[in-house]
Coordinates of C-alpha atoms in Angstrom, one line a residue:
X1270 CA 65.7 103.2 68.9
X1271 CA 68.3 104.4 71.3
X1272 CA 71.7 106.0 70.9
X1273 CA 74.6 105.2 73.3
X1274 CA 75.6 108.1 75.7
X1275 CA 78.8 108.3 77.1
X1276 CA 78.2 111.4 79.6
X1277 CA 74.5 111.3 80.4
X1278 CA 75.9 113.0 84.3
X1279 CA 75.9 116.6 83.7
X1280 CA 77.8 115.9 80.2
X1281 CA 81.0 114.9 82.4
X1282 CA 82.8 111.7 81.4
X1283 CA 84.5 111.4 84.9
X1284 CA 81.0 111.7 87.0
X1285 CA 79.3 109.7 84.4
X1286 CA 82.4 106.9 85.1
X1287 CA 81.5 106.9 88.6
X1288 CA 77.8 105.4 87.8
X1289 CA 79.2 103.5 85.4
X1290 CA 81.0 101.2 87.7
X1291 CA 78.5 101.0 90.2
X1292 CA 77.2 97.2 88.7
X1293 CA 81.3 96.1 89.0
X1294 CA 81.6 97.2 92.4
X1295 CA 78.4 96.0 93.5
X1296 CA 79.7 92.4 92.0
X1297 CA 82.6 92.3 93.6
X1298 CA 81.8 93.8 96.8
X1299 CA 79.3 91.3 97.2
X1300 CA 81.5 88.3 95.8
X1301 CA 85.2 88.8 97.1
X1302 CA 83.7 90.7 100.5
X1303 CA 80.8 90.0 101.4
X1304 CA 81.1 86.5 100.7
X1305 CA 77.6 86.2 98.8
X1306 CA 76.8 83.0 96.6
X1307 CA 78.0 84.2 93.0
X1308 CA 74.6 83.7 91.7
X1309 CA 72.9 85.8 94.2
X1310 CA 75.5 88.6 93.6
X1311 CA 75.6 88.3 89.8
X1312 CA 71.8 88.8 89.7
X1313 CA 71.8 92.0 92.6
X1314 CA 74.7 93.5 89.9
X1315 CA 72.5 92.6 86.7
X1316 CA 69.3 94.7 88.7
X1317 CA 71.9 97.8 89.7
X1318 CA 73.1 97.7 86.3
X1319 CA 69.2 97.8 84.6
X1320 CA 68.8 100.3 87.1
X1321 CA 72.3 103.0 86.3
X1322 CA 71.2 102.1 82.2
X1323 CA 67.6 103.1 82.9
X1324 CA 67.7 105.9 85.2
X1325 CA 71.2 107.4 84.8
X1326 CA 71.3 106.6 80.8
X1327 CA 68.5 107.0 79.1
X1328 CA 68.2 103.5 78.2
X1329 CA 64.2 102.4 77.8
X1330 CA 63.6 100.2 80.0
X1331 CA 62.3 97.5 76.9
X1332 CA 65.6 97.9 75.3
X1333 CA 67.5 97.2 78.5
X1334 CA 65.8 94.3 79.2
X1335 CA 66.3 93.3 75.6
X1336 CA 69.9 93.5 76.5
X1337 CA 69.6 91.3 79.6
X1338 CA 67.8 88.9 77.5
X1339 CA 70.3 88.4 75.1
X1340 CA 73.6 88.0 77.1
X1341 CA 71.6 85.6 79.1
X1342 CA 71.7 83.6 75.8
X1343 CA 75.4 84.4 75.1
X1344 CA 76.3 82.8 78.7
X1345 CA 74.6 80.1 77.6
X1346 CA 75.5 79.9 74.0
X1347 CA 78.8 79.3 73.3
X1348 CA 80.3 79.7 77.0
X1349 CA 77.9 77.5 78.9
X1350 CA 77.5 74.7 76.0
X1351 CA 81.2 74.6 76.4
X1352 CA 81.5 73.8 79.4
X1353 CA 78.2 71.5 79.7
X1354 CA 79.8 69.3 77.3
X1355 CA 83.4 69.5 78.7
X1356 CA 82.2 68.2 82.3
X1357 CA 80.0 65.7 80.5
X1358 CA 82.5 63.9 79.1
X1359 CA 85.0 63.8 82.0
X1360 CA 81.5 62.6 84.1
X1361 CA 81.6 59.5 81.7
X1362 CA 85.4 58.6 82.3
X1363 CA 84.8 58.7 86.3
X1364 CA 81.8 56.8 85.4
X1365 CA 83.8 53.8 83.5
X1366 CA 86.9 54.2 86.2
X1367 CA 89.1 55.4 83.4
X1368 CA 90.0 58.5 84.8
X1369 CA 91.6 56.4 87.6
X1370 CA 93.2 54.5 84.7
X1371 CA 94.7 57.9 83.5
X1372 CA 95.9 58.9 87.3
X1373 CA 97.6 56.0 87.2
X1374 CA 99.7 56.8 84.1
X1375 CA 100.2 59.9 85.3
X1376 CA 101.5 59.3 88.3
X1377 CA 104.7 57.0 86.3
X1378 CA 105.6 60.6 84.8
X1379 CA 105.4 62.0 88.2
X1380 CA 103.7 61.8 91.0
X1381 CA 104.5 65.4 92.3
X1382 CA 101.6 66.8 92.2
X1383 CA 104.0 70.3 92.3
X1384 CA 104.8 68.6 89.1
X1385 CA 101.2 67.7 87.8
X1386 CA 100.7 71.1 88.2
X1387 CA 102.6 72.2 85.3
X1388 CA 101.7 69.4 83.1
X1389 CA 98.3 69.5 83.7
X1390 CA 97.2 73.4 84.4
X1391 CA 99.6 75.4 82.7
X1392 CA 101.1 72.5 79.4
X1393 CA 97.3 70.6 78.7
X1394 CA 95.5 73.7 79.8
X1395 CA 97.4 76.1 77.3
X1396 CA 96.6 73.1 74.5
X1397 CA 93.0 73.4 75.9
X1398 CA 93.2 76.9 75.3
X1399 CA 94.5 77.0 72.0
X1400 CA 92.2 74.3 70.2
X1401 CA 88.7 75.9 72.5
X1402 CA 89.0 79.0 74.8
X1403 CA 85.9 80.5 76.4
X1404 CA 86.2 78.4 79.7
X1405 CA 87.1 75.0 78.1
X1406 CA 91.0 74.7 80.2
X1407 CA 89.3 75.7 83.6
X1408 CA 86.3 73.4 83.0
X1409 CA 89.0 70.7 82.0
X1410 CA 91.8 70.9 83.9
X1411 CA 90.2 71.8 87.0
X1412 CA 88.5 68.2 87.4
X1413 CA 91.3 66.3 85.9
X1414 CA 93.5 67.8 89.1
X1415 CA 90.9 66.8 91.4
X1416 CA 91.3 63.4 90.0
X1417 CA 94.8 63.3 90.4
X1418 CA 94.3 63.9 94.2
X1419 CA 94.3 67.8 94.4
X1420 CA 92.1 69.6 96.5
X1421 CA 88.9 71.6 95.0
X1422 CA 89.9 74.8 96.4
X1423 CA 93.4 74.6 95.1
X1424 CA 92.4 72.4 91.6
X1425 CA 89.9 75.6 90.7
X1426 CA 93.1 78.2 92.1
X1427 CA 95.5 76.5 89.7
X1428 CA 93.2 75.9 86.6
X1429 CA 92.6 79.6 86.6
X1430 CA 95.6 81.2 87.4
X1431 CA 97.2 78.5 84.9
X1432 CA 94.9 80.1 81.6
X1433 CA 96.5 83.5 81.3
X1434 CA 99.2 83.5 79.5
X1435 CA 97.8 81.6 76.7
X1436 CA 94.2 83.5 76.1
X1437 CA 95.8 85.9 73.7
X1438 CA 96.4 83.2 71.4
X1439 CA 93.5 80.9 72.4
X1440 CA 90.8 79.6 70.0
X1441 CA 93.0 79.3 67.2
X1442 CA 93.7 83.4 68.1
X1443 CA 90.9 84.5 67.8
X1444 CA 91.0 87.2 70.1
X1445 CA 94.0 88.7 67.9
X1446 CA 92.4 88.3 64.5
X1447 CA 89.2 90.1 66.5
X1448 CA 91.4 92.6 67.6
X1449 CA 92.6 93.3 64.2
X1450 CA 88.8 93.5 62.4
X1451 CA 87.9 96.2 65.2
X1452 CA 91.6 98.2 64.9
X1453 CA 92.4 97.9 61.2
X1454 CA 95.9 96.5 62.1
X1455 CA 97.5 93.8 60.2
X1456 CA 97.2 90.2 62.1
X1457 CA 100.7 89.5 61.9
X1458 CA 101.8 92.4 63.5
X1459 CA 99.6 92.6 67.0
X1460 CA 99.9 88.8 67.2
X1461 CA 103.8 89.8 67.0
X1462 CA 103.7 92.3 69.6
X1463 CA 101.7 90.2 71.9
X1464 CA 104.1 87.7 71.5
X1465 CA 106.4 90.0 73.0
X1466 CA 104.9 90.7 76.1
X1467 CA 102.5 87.1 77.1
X1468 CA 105.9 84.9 77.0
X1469 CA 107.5 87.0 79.5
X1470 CA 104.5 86.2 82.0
X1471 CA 104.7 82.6 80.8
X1472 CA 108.2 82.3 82.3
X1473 CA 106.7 83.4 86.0
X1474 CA 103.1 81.4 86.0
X1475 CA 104.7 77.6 86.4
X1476 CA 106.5 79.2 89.3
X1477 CA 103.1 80.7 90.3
X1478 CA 101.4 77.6 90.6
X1479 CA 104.5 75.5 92.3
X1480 CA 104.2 78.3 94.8
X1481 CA 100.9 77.2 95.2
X1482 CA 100.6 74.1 95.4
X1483 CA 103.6 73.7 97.6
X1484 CA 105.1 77.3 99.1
X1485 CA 108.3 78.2 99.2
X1486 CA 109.8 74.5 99.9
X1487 CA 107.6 74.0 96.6
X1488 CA 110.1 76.6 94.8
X1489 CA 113.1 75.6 96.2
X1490 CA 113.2 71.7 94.8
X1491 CA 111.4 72.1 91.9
X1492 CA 112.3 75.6 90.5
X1493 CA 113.8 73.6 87.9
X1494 CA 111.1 71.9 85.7
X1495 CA 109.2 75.1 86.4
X1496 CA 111.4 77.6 84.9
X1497 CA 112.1 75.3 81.9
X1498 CA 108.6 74.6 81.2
X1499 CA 108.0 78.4 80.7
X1500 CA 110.6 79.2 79.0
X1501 CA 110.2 76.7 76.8
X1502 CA 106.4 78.3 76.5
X1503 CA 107.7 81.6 76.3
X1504 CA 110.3 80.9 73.5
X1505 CA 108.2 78.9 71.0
X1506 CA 105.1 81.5 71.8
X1507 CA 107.1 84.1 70.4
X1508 CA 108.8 82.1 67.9
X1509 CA 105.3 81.0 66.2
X1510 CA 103.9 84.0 66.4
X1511 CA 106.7 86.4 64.8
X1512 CA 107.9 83.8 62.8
X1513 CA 105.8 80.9 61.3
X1514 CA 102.0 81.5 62.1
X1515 CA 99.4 83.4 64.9
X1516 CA 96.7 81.1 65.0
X1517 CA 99.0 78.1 65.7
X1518 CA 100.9 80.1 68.4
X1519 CA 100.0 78.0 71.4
X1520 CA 99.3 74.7 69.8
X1521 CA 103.3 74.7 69.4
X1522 CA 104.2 76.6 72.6
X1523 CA 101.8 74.3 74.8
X1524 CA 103.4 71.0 73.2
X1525 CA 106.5 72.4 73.3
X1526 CA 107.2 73.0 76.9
X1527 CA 105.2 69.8 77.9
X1528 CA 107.5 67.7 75.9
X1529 CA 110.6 69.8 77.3
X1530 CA 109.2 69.0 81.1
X1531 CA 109.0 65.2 80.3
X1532 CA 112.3 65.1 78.9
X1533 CA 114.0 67.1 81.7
X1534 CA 112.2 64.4 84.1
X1535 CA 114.4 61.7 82.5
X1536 CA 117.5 62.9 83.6
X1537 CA 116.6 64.9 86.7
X1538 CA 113.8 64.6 89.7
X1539 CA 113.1 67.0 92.3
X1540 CA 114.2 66.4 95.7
X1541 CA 111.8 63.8 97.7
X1542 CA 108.4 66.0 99.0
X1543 CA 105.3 64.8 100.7
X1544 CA 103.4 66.5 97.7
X1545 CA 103.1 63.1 95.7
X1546 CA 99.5 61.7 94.6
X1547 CA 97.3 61.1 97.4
X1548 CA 95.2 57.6 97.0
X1549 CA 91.7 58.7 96.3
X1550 CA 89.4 57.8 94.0
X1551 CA 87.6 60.8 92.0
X1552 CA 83.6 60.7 92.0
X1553 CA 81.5 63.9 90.1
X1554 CA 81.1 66.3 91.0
X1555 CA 84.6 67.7 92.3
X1556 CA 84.9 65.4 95.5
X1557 CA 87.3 62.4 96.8
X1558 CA 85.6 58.9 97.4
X1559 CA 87.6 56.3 99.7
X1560 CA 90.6 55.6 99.1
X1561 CA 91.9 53.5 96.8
X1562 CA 94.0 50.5 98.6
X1563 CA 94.8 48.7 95.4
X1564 CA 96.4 52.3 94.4
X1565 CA 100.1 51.8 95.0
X1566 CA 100.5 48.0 93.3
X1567 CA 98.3 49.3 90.2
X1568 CA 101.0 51.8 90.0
X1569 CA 103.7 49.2 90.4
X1570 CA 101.8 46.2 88.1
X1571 CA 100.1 49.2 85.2
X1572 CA 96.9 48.8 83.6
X1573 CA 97.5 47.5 80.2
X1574 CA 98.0 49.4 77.0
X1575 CA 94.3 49.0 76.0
X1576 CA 93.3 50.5 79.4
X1577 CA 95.7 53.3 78.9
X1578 CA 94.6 54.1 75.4
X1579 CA 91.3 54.1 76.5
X1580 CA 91.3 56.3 79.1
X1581 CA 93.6 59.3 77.3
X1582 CA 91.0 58.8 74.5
X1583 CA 88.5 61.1 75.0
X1584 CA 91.4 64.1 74.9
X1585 CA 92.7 62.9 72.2
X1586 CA 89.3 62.6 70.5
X1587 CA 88.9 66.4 71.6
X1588 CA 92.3 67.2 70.3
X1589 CA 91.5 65.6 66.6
X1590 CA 88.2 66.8 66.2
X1591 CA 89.2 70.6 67.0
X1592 CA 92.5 70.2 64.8
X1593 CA 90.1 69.0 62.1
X1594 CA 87.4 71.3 62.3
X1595 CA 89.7 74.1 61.5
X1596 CA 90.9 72.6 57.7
X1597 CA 89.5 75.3 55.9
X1598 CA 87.3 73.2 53.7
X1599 CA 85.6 71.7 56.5
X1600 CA 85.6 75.0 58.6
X1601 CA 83.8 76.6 55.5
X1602 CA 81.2 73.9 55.2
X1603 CA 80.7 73.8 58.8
X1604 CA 79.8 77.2 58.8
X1605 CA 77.6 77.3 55.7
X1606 CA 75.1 76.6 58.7
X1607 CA 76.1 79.6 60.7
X1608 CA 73.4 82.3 61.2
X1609 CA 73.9 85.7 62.7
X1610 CA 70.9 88.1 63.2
X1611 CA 69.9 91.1 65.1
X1612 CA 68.5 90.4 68.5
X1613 CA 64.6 90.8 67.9
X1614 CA 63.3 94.0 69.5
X1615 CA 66.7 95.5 70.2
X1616 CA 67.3 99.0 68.0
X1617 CA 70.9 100.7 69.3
X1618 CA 72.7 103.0 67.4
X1619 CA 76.5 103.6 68.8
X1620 CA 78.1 107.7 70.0
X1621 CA 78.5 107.6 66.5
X1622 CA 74.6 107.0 64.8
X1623 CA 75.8 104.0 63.1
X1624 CA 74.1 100.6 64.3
X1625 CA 75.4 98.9 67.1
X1626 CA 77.3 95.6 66.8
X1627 CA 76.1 94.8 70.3
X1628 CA 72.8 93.3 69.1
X1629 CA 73.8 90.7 66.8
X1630 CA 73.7 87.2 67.8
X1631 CA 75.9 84.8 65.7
X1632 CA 74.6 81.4 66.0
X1633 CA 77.4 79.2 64.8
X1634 CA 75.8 76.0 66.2
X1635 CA 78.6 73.2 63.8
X1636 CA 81.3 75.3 64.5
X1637 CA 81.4 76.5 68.1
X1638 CA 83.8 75.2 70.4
X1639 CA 80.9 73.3 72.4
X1640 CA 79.6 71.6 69.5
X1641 CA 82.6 70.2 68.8
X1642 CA 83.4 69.5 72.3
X1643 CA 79.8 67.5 72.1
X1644 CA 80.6 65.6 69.2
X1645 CA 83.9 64.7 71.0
X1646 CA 81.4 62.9 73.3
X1647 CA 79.6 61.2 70.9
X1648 CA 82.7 59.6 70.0
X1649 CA 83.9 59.1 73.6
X1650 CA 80.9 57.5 74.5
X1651 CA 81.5 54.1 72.5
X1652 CA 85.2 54.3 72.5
X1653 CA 84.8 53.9 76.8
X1654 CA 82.4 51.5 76.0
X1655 CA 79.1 53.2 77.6
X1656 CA 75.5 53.2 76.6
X1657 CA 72.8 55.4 74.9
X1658 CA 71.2 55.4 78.3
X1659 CA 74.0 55.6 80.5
X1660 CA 75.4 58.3 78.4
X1661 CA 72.1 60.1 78.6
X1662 CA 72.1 59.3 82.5
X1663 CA 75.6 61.2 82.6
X1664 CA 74.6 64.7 80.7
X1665 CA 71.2 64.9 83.0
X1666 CA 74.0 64.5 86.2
X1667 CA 76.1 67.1 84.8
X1668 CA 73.0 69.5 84.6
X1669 CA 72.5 68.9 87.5
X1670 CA 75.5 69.2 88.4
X1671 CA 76.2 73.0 87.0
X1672 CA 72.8 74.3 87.1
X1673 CA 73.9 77.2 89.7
X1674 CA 77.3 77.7 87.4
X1675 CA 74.5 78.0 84.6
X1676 CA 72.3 81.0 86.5
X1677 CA 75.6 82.5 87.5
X1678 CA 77.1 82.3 83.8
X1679 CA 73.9 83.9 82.4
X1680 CA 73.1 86.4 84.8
X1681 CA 76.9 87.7 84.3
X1682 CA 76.6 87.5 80.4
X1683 CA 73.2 89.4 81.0
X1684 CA 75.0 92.5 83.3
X1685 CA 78.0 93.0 80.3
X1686 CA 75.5 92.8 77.7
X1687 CA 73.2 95.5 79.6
X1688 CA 76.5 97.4 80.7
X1689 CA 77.6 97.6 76.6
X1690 CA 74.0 98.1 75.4
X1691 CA 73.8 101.3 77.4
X1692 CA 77.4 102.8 77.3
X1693 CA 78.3 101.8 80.7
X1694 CA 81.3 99.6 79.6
X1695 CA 81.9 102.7 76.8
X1696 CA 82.3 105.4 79.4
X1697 CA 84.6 103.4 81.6
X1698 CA 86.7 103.4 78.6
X1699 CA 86.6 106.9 77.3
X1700 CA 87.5 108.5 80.9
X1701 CA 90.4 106.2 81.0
X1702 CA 91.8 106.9 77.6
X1703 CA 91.9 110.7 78.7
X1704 CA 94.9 110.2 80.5
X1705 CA 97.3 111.3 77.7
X1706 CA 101.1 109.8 77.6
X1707 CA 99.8 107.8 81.0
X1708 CA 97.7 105.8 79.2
X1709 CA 100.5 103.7 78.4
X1710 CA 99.8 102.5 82.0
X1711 CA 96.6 102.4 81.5
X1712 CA 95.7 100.3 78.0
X1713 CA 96.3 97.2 79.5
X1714 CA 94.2 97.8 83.1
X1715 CA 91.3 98.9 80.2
X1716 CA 91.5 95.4 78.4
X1717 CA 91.6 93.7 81.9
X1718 CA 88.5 95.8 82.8
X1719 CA 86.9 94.3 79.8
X1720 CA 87.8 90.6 80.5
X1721 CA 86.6 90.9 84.0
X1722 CA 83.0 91.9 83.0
X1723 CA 82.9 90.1 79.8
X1724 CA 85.1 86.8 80.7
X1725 CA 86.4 86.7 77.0
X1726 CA 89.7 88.3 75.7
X1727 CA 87.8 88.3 72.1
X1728 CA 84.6 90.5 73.6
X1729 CA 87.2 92.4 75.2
X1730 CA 89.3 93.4 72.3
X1731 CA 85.7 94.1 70.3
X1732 CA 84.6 96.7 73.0
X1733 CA 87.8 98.6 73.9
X1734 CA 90.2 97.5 70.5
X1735 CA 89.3 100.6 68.6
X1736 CA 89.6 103.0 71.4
X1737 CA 92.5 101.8 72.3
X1738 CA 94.1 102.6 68.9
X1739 CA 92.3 106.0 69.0
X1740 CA 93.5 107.2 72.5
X1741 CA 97.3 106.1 71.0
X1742 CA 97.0 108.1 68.3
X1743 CA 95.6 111.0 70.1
X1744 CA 98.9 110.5 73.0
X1745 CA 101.5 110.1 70.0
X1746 CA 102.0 106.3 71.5
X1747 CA 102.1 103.6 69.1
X1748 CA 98.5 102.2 67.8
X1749 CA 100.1 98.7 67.7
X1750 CA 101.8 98.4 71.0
X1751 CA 98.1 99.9 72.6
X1752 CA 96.0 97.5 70.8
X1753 CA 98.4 94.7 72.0
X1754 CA 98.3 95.6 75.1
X1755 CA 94.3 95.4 75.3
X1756 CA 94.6 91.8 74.8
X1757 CA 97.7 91.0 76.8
X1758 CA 95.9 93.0 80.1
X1759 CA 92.6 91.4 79.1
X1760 CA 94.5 87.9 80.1
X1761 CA 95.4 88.6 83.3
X1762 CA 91.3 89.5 84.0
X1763 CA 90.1 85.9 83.2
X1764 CA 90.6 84.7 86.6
X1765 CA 88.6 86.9 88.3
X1766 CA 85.6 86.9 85.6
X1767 CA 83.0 85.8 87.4
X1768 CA 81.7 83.4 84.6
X1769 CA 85.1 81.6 85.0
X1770 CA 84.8 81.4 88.7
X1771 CA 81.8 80.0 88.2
X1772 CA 82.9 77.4 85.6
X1773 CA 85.7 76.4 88.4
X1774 CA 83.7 76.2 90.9
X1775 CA 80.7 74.6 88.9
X1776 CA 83.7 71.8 88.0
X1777 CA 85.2 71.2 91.3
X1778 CA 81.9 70.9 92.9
X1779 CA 82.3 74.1 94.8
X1780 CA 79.4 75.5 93.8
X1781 CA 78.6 78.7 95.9
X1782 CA 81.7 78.8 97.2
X1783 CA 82.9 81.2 94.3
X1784 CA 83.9 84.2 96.5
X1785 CA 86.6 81.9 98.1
X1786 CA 88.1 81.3 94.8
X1787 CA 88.2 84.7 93.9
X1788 CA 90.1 85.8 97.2
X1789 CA 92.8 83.1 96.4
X1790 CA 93.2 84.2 92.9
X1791 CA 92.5 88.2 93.2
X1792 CA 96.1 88.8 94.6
X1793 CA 97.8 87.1 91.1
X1794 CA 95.4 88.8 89.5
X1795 CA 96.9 92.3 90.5
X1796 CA 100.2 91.3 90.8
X1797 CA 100.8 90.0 87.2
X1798 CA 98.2 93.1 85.9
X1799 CA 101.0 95.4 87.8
X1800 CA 103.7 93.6 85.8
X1801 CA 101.9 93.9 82.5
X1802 CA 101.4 97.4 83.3
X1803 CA 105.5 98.1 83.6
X1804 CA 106.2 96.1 80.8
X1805 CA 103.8 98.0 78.5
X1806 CA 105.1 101.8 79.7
X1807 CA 108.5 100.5 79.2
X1808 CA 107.9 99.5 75.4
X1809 CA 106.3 102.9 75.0
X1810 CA 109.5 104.7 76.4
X1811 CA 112.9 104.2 74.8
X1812 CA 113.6 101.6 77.0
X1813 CA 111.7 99.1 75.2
X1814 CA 110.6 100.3 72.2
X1815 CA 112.5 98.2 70.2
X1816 CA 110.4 95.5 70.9
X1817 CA 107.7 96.9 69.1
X1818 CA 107.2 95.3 65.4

């Protein structure tokens, strides 16, 4: 049995901090600096972190291992099996040429790829988001950009920076009704206050990623399209989520501001830009194959409505299946099957004596987002019209594929689950909820701390949810506005988690090449944290407070 310590340094909180994020910095020295594959830097920060729980806690070293052991099989299960199946399926529409089919049809909405951008990463994404979470809008939207003629680089930069916003709300909010279990806070009211503060960052991200994709010429002609798409986000995020229902906050707000981008795009087109659909023809894997001469007249002469029905099929399969899966009566009899047990071998008691919730494994194998995301490919298989055997020939490819992604996903999983096993992540949090009246300024850098090593706004808001209502209570600010905040800083951490960066890179066939990513998205990363930061001082001052619910 072991207890959780949060000062084991000479009984001080802020020495005992500085250990504590030894395994972080050692991560992303190695990834962002040093330039080391993200596998080999994920497994050096799982050892340092074995090492600070065994030497500067007083973690045994069979318990710690324990740990390892069983965020290895968290990375793999949900997050991996996600993402597995996700890359599967899009493997089987390059395989029948119907992802072509679908860059086709795309390109008669526009073929701006500043445009595409928005559609895609930010509009599909948040819909991604909303019906999946836990990596399923990078793993997705990052290939279907690379079909549509983006780069990898840039594809994985935009499918990441794209899912931020959203992740408050995402998996049918479950983060927020996580947040709630942990706090002891009505639903309704942090999914209120979080829908004051994520729509005001959706309004800047489709300007993010047109500044991306094309710089400042990028934001000059099409400014427009950007700045209704999130507002349009922004103002039906908040509307569902004060007004009508939280779990079915971005389900509206992501079909909302699509359908308000392909409207404007009937009356108004931004001014003529060489960032149009390249002709290329996507292969697995991430790449471009030749290109595709017959490109331009299959635009002008379209595939036929069969083709086109066929090749948006599979999403739309994904989007049924995951709408359905949530009726309650088939949600409950899904999960009939569910089991959750304590991790054998593994005996931790919290600061508090009371057993630890960070050994119990829930295996929800009907209901998780990949098993439905697998069944989706059951169905996509004969819809596309592929084979057993061909089908089979696909998921052995995409293992293939994502087997590095899978080591790096895993050997992450395995450093949180070693780092909250111990007390490391605990500590981090404690020291920083000293801060008083400041820790207004500090709530949301605590849940973006906790998305960075975790990758999941919901694990997030389990580890820091209740300390952030205790360290309000204890600086007079309110408990709802700090809880909030966990989840809405948390969002702005899923970029640079290094299980996402693996996912992107893993899709986009840039595998090893995850410390580039994180350098193009580590700057948003900060910037929009810094914003998030303001906004959530200013609610807790006069200024603002009238925001709060």
């Amino acid at each position: 049995m072991y207890q959780q310590v949060l000062d084991p340094v000479s009984h001080s909180l802020g020495l005992s901090a500085i250990f504590a994020a030894l395994p972080l910095v050692v991560l992303f020295v190695l990834l962002g600096v040093l330039r080391v594959t993200a596998w080999i830097s994920a497994l050096i920060a799982l050892v340092v972190a074995l090492v600070v729980a065994t030497v500067v806690y007083p973690m045994p070293i069979g318990q710690a291992a324990l740990a390892a052991t069983l965020g290895a099989a968290f990375g793999f299960f949900p997050i991996l099996w996600i993402v597995i199946n996700a890359i599967w399926i899009y493997n089987m529409t390059v395989d029948t040429g119907h992802f072509d089919v679908l860059r086709r049809s795309f390109s008669r909405v526009s073929d701006d790829q500043r445009i595409q951008a928005i559609i895609i990463a930010f509009c599909f994404g948040a819909l991604m988001e909303a019906l999946g979470g836990f990596g399923t809008p990078v793993a997705i939207t990052s290939v279907m950009l690379i079909a549509l003629g983006f780069k990898p680089l840039r594809a994985a930069t935009l499918a990441l920076v794209a899912n931020t916003a959203p992740v408050a709300f995402g998996a049918l909010a479950v983060p927020i009704t996580t947040l709630s279990t942990v706090t002891g806070l009505p639903v309704h009211d942090l999914g209120a206050m979080v829908g004051r503060q994520t729509p005001i960052l959706a309004v800047v991200v489709p300007l993010v990623l047109v500044g991306i994709v094309d710089g400042r010429r990028g934001l000059r002609q099409t400014w427009v399209p950007a700045v209704v798409c999130g507002v349009a986000f922004g103002v039906a995020q908040y509307a569902t989520s004060n007004f009508i229902s939280v779990p079915l906050t971005d389900i509206v707000a992501s079909l909302f501001s699509a359908a308000a981008v392909v409207v404007l795009l009937r009356v108004w087109q931004p001014a003529a830009s060489s960032m149009v659909m390249p002709t290329v023809t996507p292969v697995a894997g991430g790449s471009v194959d030749t290109p595709d001469s017959g490109f331009q007249s299959r635009v002008a002469h379209p595939d036929s409505r069969r083709e086109e029905l066929r090749a948006y099929a599979p999403y739309l399969i994904i989007i049924v299946i995951f709408v359905v899966a949530q009726i309650h009566p088939i949600l409950h009899a899904l999960d009939t099957v569910t089991r959750s047990f304590t991790w054998p071998g593994m005996h931790i008691l919290s600061t508090s004596g009371k057993p630890s919730t960070v050994a119990v494994f829930k295996f929800n194998w009907l209901t998780a987002a990949g098993s439905l995301m697998f069944i989706s490919g059951l169905v996509t298989a004969p819809v596309l019209g592929i084979s057993v055997g061909r089908a089979l020939r696909a998921y052995g490819r995409t293992l293939r594929q994502l087997v590095w992604a899978i080591i790096t996903v895993m050997a992450v999983l395995a450093l949180a689950y070693v780092m909250n096993a111990s007390g490391q992540t605990a500590t981090l949090g404690n020291s920083m909820a000293g801060a008083g009246a400041a820790f207004a300024v500090l709530s949301p850098i605590l849940g973006w701390l906790g998305v960075a090593v975790t990758g999941s706004d919901t694990s997030s808001n389990s580890l820091f949810g209740a300390l952030q209502v205790a360290a309000g209570t204890k600086a007079g600010l309110s408990t709802t506005l700090m809880a909030a905040a966990n989840s809405s800083g948390g969002v702005l951490g899923k970029m640079i988690s290094p299980q996402n960066l693996a996912i992107a890179a893993g899709a986009v066939g840039l595998t090893g090449k995850e410390g580039d990513i994180f350098r193009r998205v580590f700057g948003w990363s900060l910037a929009f944290l810094a914003g998030m930061c303001l906004l959530v001082y200013l609610q807790s001052t006069p200024v603002l407070s009238w925001m709060i619910p």
